[in-house]
Amino acid sequence: MRIRPATPGELPALQDIERAAGTPFRDLGMADIADDEPPALDTLERYRRAGHCWVAADERDDRPLAYLIAAPVDGALHVEQVSVHPGAARRGVGRDLLAHAAARAREQGLTALTLTTFADVPWNAPYYARLGFRTLTEPELTPRLRRIRAEEAGHGLDRWPRVCMRADVPRTGGTSAGLTG
């Protein structure tokens, strides 16, 4: 797997990855999440142009199998979305994308990775906790993280328990979890 910036022509493939990655939510009774539309092409392009849209590409044909989009939020790099095609799951691809994001955050002088996720979905909060992310308490939420959570609630995502998580990015090396990048 090779991690690199997404190209403009790959953005529709990222939408396909997102749709495929959503299908397992159906088995958890979260059909609305499984059926949720992926980010629009103009949204993906905005992240790409900002230098915050990366793909994990197959080494044989350079085809994207996973992607991550992020943006600086209150001194951290906030992971807006990380999606791995089910055919590439359970191979460390998500971890590698997060390690890449941590390295880019460090280069930009940002102190952490943050994200919001479902608390009880095995490949969400429990997975991120294994990678060294910790759940933030309400008083620890920064102003922009509060706004992000409010927007998510407005879209109905709070029908299922959600949390905001953070992994510190040391000045050298990986994250507090040992993600290297």
XYZ file of N, CA, C and O in Angstrom:
724
model
N 0.840 -1.170 0.000
C 0.000 0.000 0.000
C 0.886 1.235 0.000
O 1.868 1.296 0.747
N 0.552 2.174 -0.829
C 1.303 3.429 -0.925
C 0.359 4.575 -0.589
O -0.728 4.668 -1.152
N 0.765 5.444 0.319
C -0.062 6.590 0.686
C 0.470 7.809 -0.051
O 1.678 8.075 -0.040
N -0.462 8.524 -0.687
C -0.097 9.681 -1.497
C -1.299 10.622 -1.580
O -2.423 10.235 -1.252
N -1.064 11.859 -2.059
C -2.194 12.770 -2.256
C -3.144 12.225 -3.326
O -2.708 11.579 -4.291
N -4.409 12.485 -3.146
C -5.406 12.104 -4.151
C -5.253 12.993 -5.376
O -4.827 14.152 -5.266
N -5.606 12.467 -6.532
C -5.616 13.259 -7.765
C -7.055 13.660 -8.064
O -8.004 12.990 -7.603
N -7.259 14.721 -8.846
C -8.628 15.153 -9.150
C -9.483 14.046 -9.780
O -10.650 13.890 -9.440
N -8.898 13.250 -10.661
C -9.654 12.203 -11.338
C -10.069 11.047 -10.438
O -10.928 10.250 -10.818
N -9.483 10.956 -9.255
C -9.809 9.860 -8.331
C -10.976 10.173 -7.395
O -11.458 9.274 -6.708
N -11.421 11.396 -7.373
C -12.444 11.759 -6.388
C -13.725 10.935 -6.502
O -14.275 10.527 -5.473
N -14.224 10.625 -7.723
C -15.391 9.733 -7.782
C -15.111 8.351 -7.171
O -15.993 7.750 -6.553
N -13.888 7.855 -7.320
C -13.539 6.562 -6.716
C -13.581 6.656 -5.194
O -13.945 5.683 -4.518
N -13.233 7.819 -4.634
C -13.305 7.990 -3.183
C -14.750 7.912 -2.720
O -15.041 7.341 -1.666
N -15.661 8.456 -3.515
C -17.084 8.336 -3.181
C -17.511 6.873 -3.189
O -18.276 6.439 -2.321
N -17.020 6.097 -4.149
C -17.345 4.669 -4.207
C -16.793 3.936 -2.988
O -17.452 3.046 -2.428
N -15.575 4.288 -2.570
C -14.981 3.686 -1.368
C -15.869 3.979 -0.169
O -16.154 3.096 0.647
N -16.315 5.221 -0.062
C -17.172 5.626 1.061
C -18.471 4.820 1.088
O -18.892 4.345 2.135
N -19.089 4.667 -0.073
C -20.339 3.887 -0.134
C -20.097 2.437 0.293
O -20.864 1.875 1.067
N -19.025 1.842 -0.213
C -18.716 0.451 0.137
C -18.393 0.328 1.625
O -18.827 -0.618 2.288
N -17.642 1.283 2.162
C -17.256 1.237 3.576
C -18.468 1.406 4.491
O -18.440 0.964 5.639
N -19.523 2.001 3.993
C -20.722 2.197 4.799
C -21.587 0.961 4.933
O -22.367 0.850 5.886
N -21.454 0.016 4.033
C -22.362 -1.132 4.043
C -22.352 -1.937 5.348
O -23.413 -2.399 5.773
N -21.219 -2.128 6.031
C -21.261 -2.906 7.279
C -22.131 -2.272 8.383
O -22.552 -2.973 9.301
N -22.400 -0.977 8.292
C -23.258 -0.341 9.294
C -24.682 -0.918 9.263
O -25.368 -0.925 10.272
N -25.092 -1.410 8.112
C -26.431 -1.992 7.993
C -26.608 -3.167 8.956
O -27.647 -3.327 9.563
N -25.542 -3.968 9.126
C -25.609 -5.124 10.025
C -25.747 -4.720 11.488
O -26.106 -5.552 12.318
N -25.457 -3.461 11.809
C -25.591 -2.958 13.181
C -26.905 -2.217 13.398
O -27.083 -1.578 14.431
N -27.797 -2.283 12.418
C -29.062 -1.570 12.523
C -28.926 -0.085 12.250
O -29.770 0.706 12.673
N -27.882 0.290 11.536
C -27.622 1.698 11.228
C -27.750 1.933 9.716
O -26.838 2.437 9.056
N -28.920 1.571 9.175
C -29.144 1.681 7.728
C -28.987 3.113 7.235
O -28.504 3.338 6.116
N -29.387 4.087 8.039
C -29.240 5.481 7.613
C -27.776 5.842 7.386
O -27.457 6.627 6.493
N -26.895 5.287 8.177
C -25.466 5.539 7.996
C -24.973 4.793 6.751
O -24.228 5.337 5.936
N -25.418 3.562 6.589
C -25.026 2.776 5.421
C -25.461 3.461 4.128
O -24.751 3.406 3.118
N -26.611 4.123 4.164
C -27.169 4.752 2.969
C -26.772 6.210 2.806
O -27.142 6.842 1.821
N -26.026 6.750 3.762
C -25.640 8.156 3.711
C -24.772 8.429 2.485
O -23.908 7.622 2.125
N -25.013 9.550 1.850
C -24.233 9.924 0.679
C -22.810 10.315 1.087
O -22.611 10.931 2.129
N -21.841 9.970 0.261
C -20.454 10.365 0.561
C -20.282 11.868 0.372
O -21.163 12.534 -0.179
N -19.133 12.397 0.789
C -18.882 13.821 0.542
C -19.003 14.140 -0.947
O -18.599 13.337 -1.801
N -19.545 15.311 -1.246
C -19.694 15.753 -2.634
C -18.322 15.951 -3.274
O -17.326 16.194 -2.586
N -18.290 15.864 -4.593
C -17.024 16.028 -5.308
C -16.374 17.379 -5.021
O -15.153 17.458 -4.849
N -17.179 18.448 -4.924
C -16.580 19.761 -4.654
C -16.003 19.817 -3.240
O -14.989 20.483 -3.001
N -16.592 19.090 -2.312
C -16.055 19.020 -0.946
C -14.726 18.270 -0.954
O -13.738 18.732 -0.369
N -14.689 17.135 -1.623
C -13.445 16.366 -1.720
C -12.359 17.189 -2.413
O -11.202 17.179 -1.994
N -12.746 17.924 -3.442
C -11.781 18.754 -4.169
C -11.230 19.860 -3.268
O -10.038 20.193 -3.340
N -12.064 20.417 -2.417
C -11.602 21.451 -1.483
C -10.517 20.881 -0.546
O -9.475 21.497 -0.349
N -10.748 19.692 -0.012
C -9.737 19.045 0.833
C -8.475 18.730 0.022
O -7.361 18.916 0.492
N -8.662 18.258 -1.197
C -7.522 17.899 -2.048
C -6.663 19.131 -2.338
O -5.452 19.098 -2.193
N -7.309 20.220 -2.735
C -6.574 21.449 -3.038
C -5.838 21.988 -1.815
O -4.769 22.581 -1.948
N -6.410 21.779 -0.643
C -5.768 22.247 0.601
C -4.615 21.338 1.018
O -3.909 21.643 1.980
N -4.445 20.210 0.311
C -3.377 19.272 0.662
C -3.731 18.357 1.807
O -2.846 17.824 2.474
N -5.027 18.143 2.025
C -5.497 17.321 3.139
C -6.412 16.184 2.676
O -7.391 15.843 3.352
N -6.096 15.593 1.539
C -6.854 14.440 1.029
C -5.828 13.429 0.523
O -5.142 13.670 -0.472
N -5.726 12.317 1.254
C -4.740 11.299 0.923
C -5.426 9.965 0.633
O -6.479 9.658 1.204
N -4.806 9.193 -0.227
C -5.319 7.866 -0.534
C -4.269 6.818 -0.175
O -3.065 7.099 -0.204
N -4.736 5.645 0.162
C -3.904 4.454 0.256
C -4.157 3.706 -1.046
O -5.286 3.272 -1.303
N -3.126 3.629 -1.871
C -3.279 3.057 -3.208
C -2.635 1.678 -3.278
O -1.591 1.428 -2.659
N -3.249 0.819 -4.056
C -2.723 -0.515 -4.310
C -1.378 -0.375 -5.018
O -1.263 0.370 -5.994
N -0.357 -1.062 -4.531
C 0.980 -0.940 -5.117
C 1.044 -1.509 -6.531
O 1.900 -1.111 -7.325
N 0.145 -2.424 -6.882
C 0.190 -3.033 -8.212
C -0.363 -2.108 -9.282
O 0.230 -1.965 -10.340
N -1.519 -1.484 -9.020
C -2.148 -0.668 -10.066
C -2.405 0.781 -9.647
O -3.011 1.537 -10.393
N -1.947 1.163 -8.458
C -2.058 2.532 -7.937
C -3.517 2.979 -7.753
O -3.803 4.150 -7.655
N -4.425 2.016 -7.684
C -5.849 2.315 -7.492
C -6.128 2.568 -6.018
O -5.718 1.786 -5.163
N -6.832 3.677 -5.695
C -7.165 3.949 -4.289
C -8.056 2.864 -3.687
O -9.025 2.432 -4.302
N -7.676 2.425 -2.471
C -8.457 1.445 -1.729
C -9.004 2.046 -0.429
O -9.844 1.436 0.223
N -8.504 3.230 -0.078
C -8.929 3.910 1.144
C -8.552 5.376 1.001
O -7.713 5.730 0.170
N -9.186 6.214 1.826
C -8.830 7.625 1.801
C -9.067 8.266 3.160
O -9.787 7.726 4.002
N -8.444 9.424 3.338
C -8.600 10.213 4.552
C -8.638 11.679 4.141
O -7.821 12.109 3.321
N -9.606 12.417 4.697
C -9.652 13.867 4.525
C -9.606 14.505 5.903
O -10.134 13.950 6.875
N -8.940 15.652 5.982
C -8.752 16.298 7.278
C -8.609 17.797 7.067
O -8.392 18.263 5.947
N -8.690 18.536 8.173
C -8.490 19.982 8.143
C -8.013 20.443 9.509
O -8.382 19.858 10.531
N -7.187 21.484 9.547
C -6.768 22.039 10.837
C -7.971 22.587 11.604
O -8.803 23.301 11.032
N -8.071 22.215 12.861
C -9.146 22.681 13.741
C -8.547 22.927 15.119
O -8.099 21.990 15.784
N -8.513 24.168 15.526
C -8.093 24.537 16.883
C -6.756 23.915 17.278
O -6.611 23.324 18.350
N -5.757 24.014 16.404
C -4.415 23.539 16.726
C -4.165 22.058 16.506
O -3.075 21.562 16.779
N -5.165 21.357 16.008
C -5.033 19.919 15.716
C -5.433 19.683 14.263
O -6.064 20.533 13.634
N -5.066 18.531 13.731
C -5.550 18.124 12.420
C -6.768 17.251 12.670
O -6.659 16.162 13.256
N -7.932 17.749 12.268
C -9.185 17.037 12.515
C -9.472 16.109 11.339
O -9.588 16.556 10.196
N -9.561 14.821 11.623
C -9.869 13.815 10.606
C -11.373 13.856 10.375
O -12.161 13.425 11.212
N -11.738 14.393 9.247
C -13.152 14.504 8.891
C -13.711 13.143 8.472
O -14.834 12.804 8.804
N -12.908 12.391 7.736
C -13.369 11.083 7.265
C -12.163 10.213 6.969
O -11.198 10.677 6.367
N -12.233 8.982 7.389
C -11.277 7.970 6.954
C -12.112 6.750 6.586
O -12.920 6.279 7.379
N -11.969 6.301 5.346
C -12.769 5.176 4.855
C -11.884 4.188 4.127
O -11.059 4.577 3.296
N -12.085 2.927 4.440
C -11.338 1.835 3.826
C -12.343 0.923 3.128
O -13.343 0.510 3.722
N -12.086 0.622 1.869
C -12.949 -0.307 1.147
C -12.929 -1.647 1.891
O -11.857 -2.104 2.322
N -14.087 -2.294 2.062
C -14.118 -3.574 2.789
C -13.132 -4.614 2.237
O -12.605 -5.430 2.994
N -12.851 -4.577 0.953
C -11.902 -5.516 0.367
C -10.467 -5.300 0.826
O -9.623 -6.174 0.650
N -10.194 -4.130 1.408
C -8.847 -3.829 1.901
C -8.812 -3.730 3.425
O -7.782 -3.377 4.000
N -9.925 -4.059 4.064
C -10.027 -3.917 5.519
C -9.159 -4.945 6.242
O -8.799 -5.979 5.684
N -8.829 -4.617 7.477
C -8.112 -5.497 8.396
C -6.678 -5.789 7.937
O -6.129 -6.838 8.212
N -6.099 -4.801 7.241
C -4.704 -4.924 6.793
C -3.854 -3.745 7.275
O -2.757 -3.549 6.775
N -4.389 -2.946 8.196
C -3.635 -1.808 8.715
C -3.682 -0.576 7.838
O -2.939 0.381 8.071
N -4.560 -0.561 6.848
C -4.627 0.561 5.913
C -5.106 1.829 6.630
O -4.520 2.907 6.452
N -6.148 1.714 7.442
C -6.635 2.869 8.191
C -5.571 3.404 9.135
O -5.352 4.618 9.225
N -4.902 2.508 9.830
C -3.813 2.902 10.729
C -2.720 3.636 9.976
O -2.207 4.662 10.427
N -2.357 3.135 8.799
C -1.311 3.775 8.006
C -1.743 5.162 7.538
O -0.935 6.094 7.530
N -2.995 5.314 7.158
C -3.494 6.637 6.767
C -3.446 7.603 7.950
O -3.064 8.768 7.800
N -3.822 7.115 9.123
C -3.784 7.962 10.322
C -2.347 8.335 10.680
O -2.071 9.474 11.088
N -1.419 7.402 10.515
C -0.008 7.703 10.773
C 0.494 8.763 9.793
O 1.236 9.679 10.171
N 0.072 8.662 8.555
C 0.444 9.657 7.554
C -0.117 11.025 7.953
O 0.597 12.038 7.889
N -1.378 11.052 8.364
C -1.994 12.312 8.799
C -1.259 12.880 10.010
O -1.051 14.098 10.102
N -0.841 12.016 10.935
C -0.099 12.480 12.113
C 1.222 13.118 11.693
O 1.609 14.164 12.230
N 1.904 12.519 10.733
C 3.164 13.087 10.255
C 2.935 14.430 9.581
O 3.705 15.374 9.782
N 1.866 14.547 8.802
C 1.561 15.828 8.157
C 1.181 16.875 9.208
O 1.556 18.038 9.092
N 0.451 16.459 10.241
C 0.093 17.388 11.324
C 1.363 17.914 11.985
O 1.500 19.125 12.219
N 2.286 17.021 12.288
C 3.544 17.413 12.924
C 4.296 18.416 12.043
O 4.782 19.430 12.528
N 4.353 18.158 10.733
C 5.031 19.068 9.800
C 4.401 20.457 9.817
O 5.081 21.457 9.600
N 3.101 20.506 10.069
C 2.368 21.777 10.072
C 2.351 22.434 11.451
O 1.703 23.457 11.639
N 3.041 21.824 12.416
C 3.094 22.393 13.749
C 1.833 22.158 14.563
O 1.626 22.817 15.590
N 1.007 21.215 14.143
C -0.214 20.883 14.875
C 0.116 19.853 15.947
O 1.035 19.049 15.793
N -0.626 19.865 17.033
C -0.254 19.077 18.212
C -0.978 17.744 18.350
O -0.621 16.953 19.225
N -2.003 17.505 17.533
C -2.801 16.294 17.733
C -3.610 15.977 16.485
O -3.756 16.809 15.585
N -4.142 14.773 16.471
C -5.213 14.402 15.559
C -6.483 14.372 16.384
O -6.465 13.895 17.537
N -7.567 14.876 15.839
C -8.876 14.742 16.475
C -9.833 14.135 15.472
O -9.592 14.165 14.259
N -10.909 13.578 15.984
C -11.963 13.029 15.137
C -13.217 12.854 15.973
O -13.157 12.861 17.201
N -14.330 12.713 15.296
C -15.578 12.335 15.956
C -15.996 10.997 15.368
O -15.724 10.711 14.204
N -16.647 10.178 16.185
C -16.949 8.827 15.734
C -18.054 8.210 16.586
O -18.429 8.752 17.626
N -18.549 7.085 16.146
C -19.565 6.356 16.910
C -18.900 5.608 18.062
O -17.921 4.886 17.859
N -19.457 5.772 19.233
C -18.864 5.207 20.456
C -18.898 3.683 20.476
O -17.962 3.054 20.985
N -19.955 3.086 19.955
C -20.169 1.654 20.143
C -19.937 0.800 18.900
O -20.178 -0.403 18.931
N -19.484 1.395 17.812
C -19.213 0.631 16.593
C -17.785 0.100 16.691
O -16.843 0.879 16.864
N -17.592 -1.216 16.614
C -16.267 -1.802 16.848
C -15.139 -1.198 16.016
O -14.020 -1.072 16.494
N -15.416 -0.841 14.771
C -14.367 -0.280 13.918
C -14.334 1.247 13.993
O -13.667 1.898 13.201
N -14.981 1.808 14.993
C -14.944 3.248 15.239
C -14.217 3.497 16.562
O -13.032 3.222 16.669
N -14.883 4.008 17.584
C -14.200 4.417 18.825
C -13.312 3.322 19.431
O -12.171 3.609 19.803
N -13.759 2.072 19.536
C -12.861 1.061 20.114
C -11.575 0.875 19.290
O -10.489 0.692 19.849
N -11.697 0.952 17.972
C -10.524 0.848 17.091
C -9.574 2.016 17.330
O -8.366 1.829 17.505
N -10.116 3.233 17.340
C -9.263 4.411 17.548
C -8.613 4.385 18.926
O -7.460 4.800 19.069
N -9.319 3.877 19.924
C -8.726 3.769 21.269
C -7.514 2.833 21.233
O -6.496 3.108 21.878
N -7.598 1.742 20.471
C -6.455 0.831 20.356
C -5.257 1.513 19.695
O -4.116 1.124 19.920
N -5.519 2.533 18.898
C -4.449 3.276 18.230
C -3.931 4.431 19.077
O -3.041 5.159 18.642
N -4.491 4.602 20.272
C -3.997 5.634 21.172
C -4.838 6.886 21.268
O -4.461 7.838 21.957
N -5.972 6.920 20.605
C -6.880 8.055 20.756
C -7.597 7.909 22.089
O -7.878 6.803 22.535
N -7.887 9.030 22.713
C -8.671 9.007 23.945
C -9.921 9.850 23.740
O -9.913 10.831 22.995
N -10.979 9.447 24.413
C -12.243 10.183 24.333
C -12.123 11.472 25.128
O -11.668 11.467 26.275
N -12.520 12.562 24.511
C -12.498 13.861 25.178
C -13.762 14.044 26.006
O -14.850 13.647 25.583
N -13.607 14.634 27.169
C -14.765 14.989 27.985
C -15.359 16.284 27.430
O -14.696 17.032 26.694
N -16.571 16.562 27.808
C -17.241 17.777 27.327
C -16.409 19.041 27.588
O -16.247 19.862 26.682
N -15.850 19.236 28.791
C -15.051 20.448 29.017
C -13.777 20.524 28.165
O -13.230 21.605 27.974
N -13.294 19.388 27.668
C -12.083 19.381 26.845
C -12.334 19.767 25.390
O -11.384 20.021 24.651
N -13.587 19.816 24.969
C -13.885 20.136 23.576
C -13.545 21.589 23.283
O -13.911 22.488 24.038
N -12.833 21.808 22.190
C -12.507 23.161 21.760
C -13.742 23.784 21.104
O -14.695 23.069 20.758
N -13.742 25.088 20.888
C -14.918 25.722 20.264
C -15.313 25.118 18.919
O -16.489 24.854 18.675
N -14.337 24.873 18.054
C -14.681 24.305 16.747
C -15.149 22.859 16.859
O -16.019 22.426 16.112
N -14.570 22.092 17.789
C -15.051 20.723 17.975
C -16.496 20.739 18.463
O -17.304 19.893 18.055
N -16.839 21.684 19.297
C -18.242 21.818 19.738
C -19.148 22.105 18.543
O -20.237 21.537 18.441
N -18.688 22.970 17.642
C -19.495 23.282 16.448
C -19.642 22.058 15.545
O -20.718 21.805 15.007
N -18.547 21.316 15.385
C -18.601 20.101 14.565
C -19.620 19.130 15.152
O -20.448 18.568 14.432
N -19.571 18.935 16.465
C -20.525 18.021 17.121
C -21.951 18.527 16.962
O -22.873 17.728 16.743
N -22.170 19.829 17.052
C -23.509 20.386 16.878
C -24.009 20.164 15.450
O -25.185 19.815 15.241
N -23.121 20.318 14.475
C -23.502 20.061 13.082
C -23.869 18.597 12.890
O -24.838 18.272 12.201
N -23.096 17.710 13.486
C -23.401 16.275 13.384
C -24.761 15.971 14.004
O -25.550 15.212 13.440
N -25.019 16.547 15.150
C -26.319 16.340 15.805
C -27.428 16.853 14.907
O -28.483 16.210 14.782
N -27.195 17.985 14.253
C -28.189 18.545 13.345
C -28.469 17.648 12.157
O -29.555 17.698 11.577
N -27.499 16.813 11.792
C -27.684 15.852 10.694
C -28.239 14.517 11.188
O -28.338 13.562 10.419
N -28.560 14.422 12.467
C -29.165 13.213 13.013
C -28.185 12.135 13.451
O -28.600 11.021 13.794
N -26.896 12.432 13.461
C -25.923 11.403 13.823
C -25.985 11.025 15.296
O -25.526 9.944 15.675
N -26.553 11.878 16.127
C -26.624 11.577 17.558
C -27.727 10.576 17.911
O -27.953 10.299 19.088
N -28.352 9.998 16.899
C -29.294 8.903 17.176
C -28.546 7.715 17.771
O -29.142 6.848 18.400
N -27.241 7.685 17.540
C -26.362 6.660 18.098
C -25.282 7.399 18.892
O -24.852 8.487 18.498
N -24.810 6.825 19.995
C -23.811 7.525 20.816
C -22.556 7.872 20.011
O -22.022 7.035 19.286
N -22.128 9.134 20.153
C -20.931 9.624 19.459
C -19.969 10.235 20.455
O -20.378 10.716 21.501
N -18.699 10.200 20.098
C -17.660 10.789 20.931
C -16.695 11.569 20.050
O -16.598 11.345 18.848
N -15.983 12.466 20.710
C -14.875 13.175 20.084
C -13.605 12.598 20.704
O -13.544 12.407 21.924
N -12.609 12.306 19.858
C -11.384 11.661 20.337
C -10.169 12.453 19.878
O -10.226 13.195 18.898
N -9.063 12.239 20.600
C -7.822 12.967 20.328
C -6.627 12.038 20.549
O -6.608 11.258 21.501
N -5.640 12.159 19.670
C -4.346 11.497 19.848
C -3.279 12.572 19.698
O -3.221 13.267 18.673
N -2.473 12.745 20.722
C -1.409 13.739 20.669
C -0.362 13.340 19.635
O -0.094 12.157 19.427
N 0.220 14.338 18.998
C 1.284 14.135 18.017
C 2.553 14.748 18.595
O 2.698 15.967 18.614
N 3.456 13.915 19.112
C 4.714 14.459 19.652
C 5.513 15.181 18.572
O 5.304 14.957 17.377
N 6.456 15.974 18.977
C 7.273 16.749 18.027
C 8.072 15.850 17.102
O 8.379 16.218 15.972
N 8.438 14.644 17.555
C 9.149 13.696 16.718
C 8.491 12.342 16.888
O 7.857 12.065 17.901
N 8.630 11.477 15.891
C 8.070 10.126 15.992
C 6.613 10.077 15.589
O 6.160 10.827 14.749
N 5.857 9.195 16.250
C 4.462 8.963 15.895
C 3.515 9.741 16.785
O 3.795 10.858 17.203
N 2.388 9.142 17.097
C 1.430 9.737 18.019
C 1.639 9.093 19.369
O 2.490 8.226 19.543
N 0.808 9.469 20.319
C 0.917 8.873 21.639
C 0.694 7.365 21.592
O 1.107 6.650 22.478
N 0.082 6.881 20.531
C -0.193 5.449 20.395
C 0.914 4.706 19.688
O 0.876 3.505 19.563
N 1.892 5.438 19.199
C 2.942 4.784 18.459
C 2.659 4.696 16.977
O 3.361 3.999 16.266
N 1.620 5.384 16.482
C 1.445 5.468 15.036
C 2.679 6.147 14.498
O 3.093 7.187 14.987
N 3.298 5.559 13.518
C 4.484 6.182 12.950
C 4.174 6.685 11.560
O 3.356 6.114 10.839
N 4.803 7.747 11.202
C 4.552 8.316 9.871
C 5.646 9.252 9.478
O 6.521 9.597 10.197
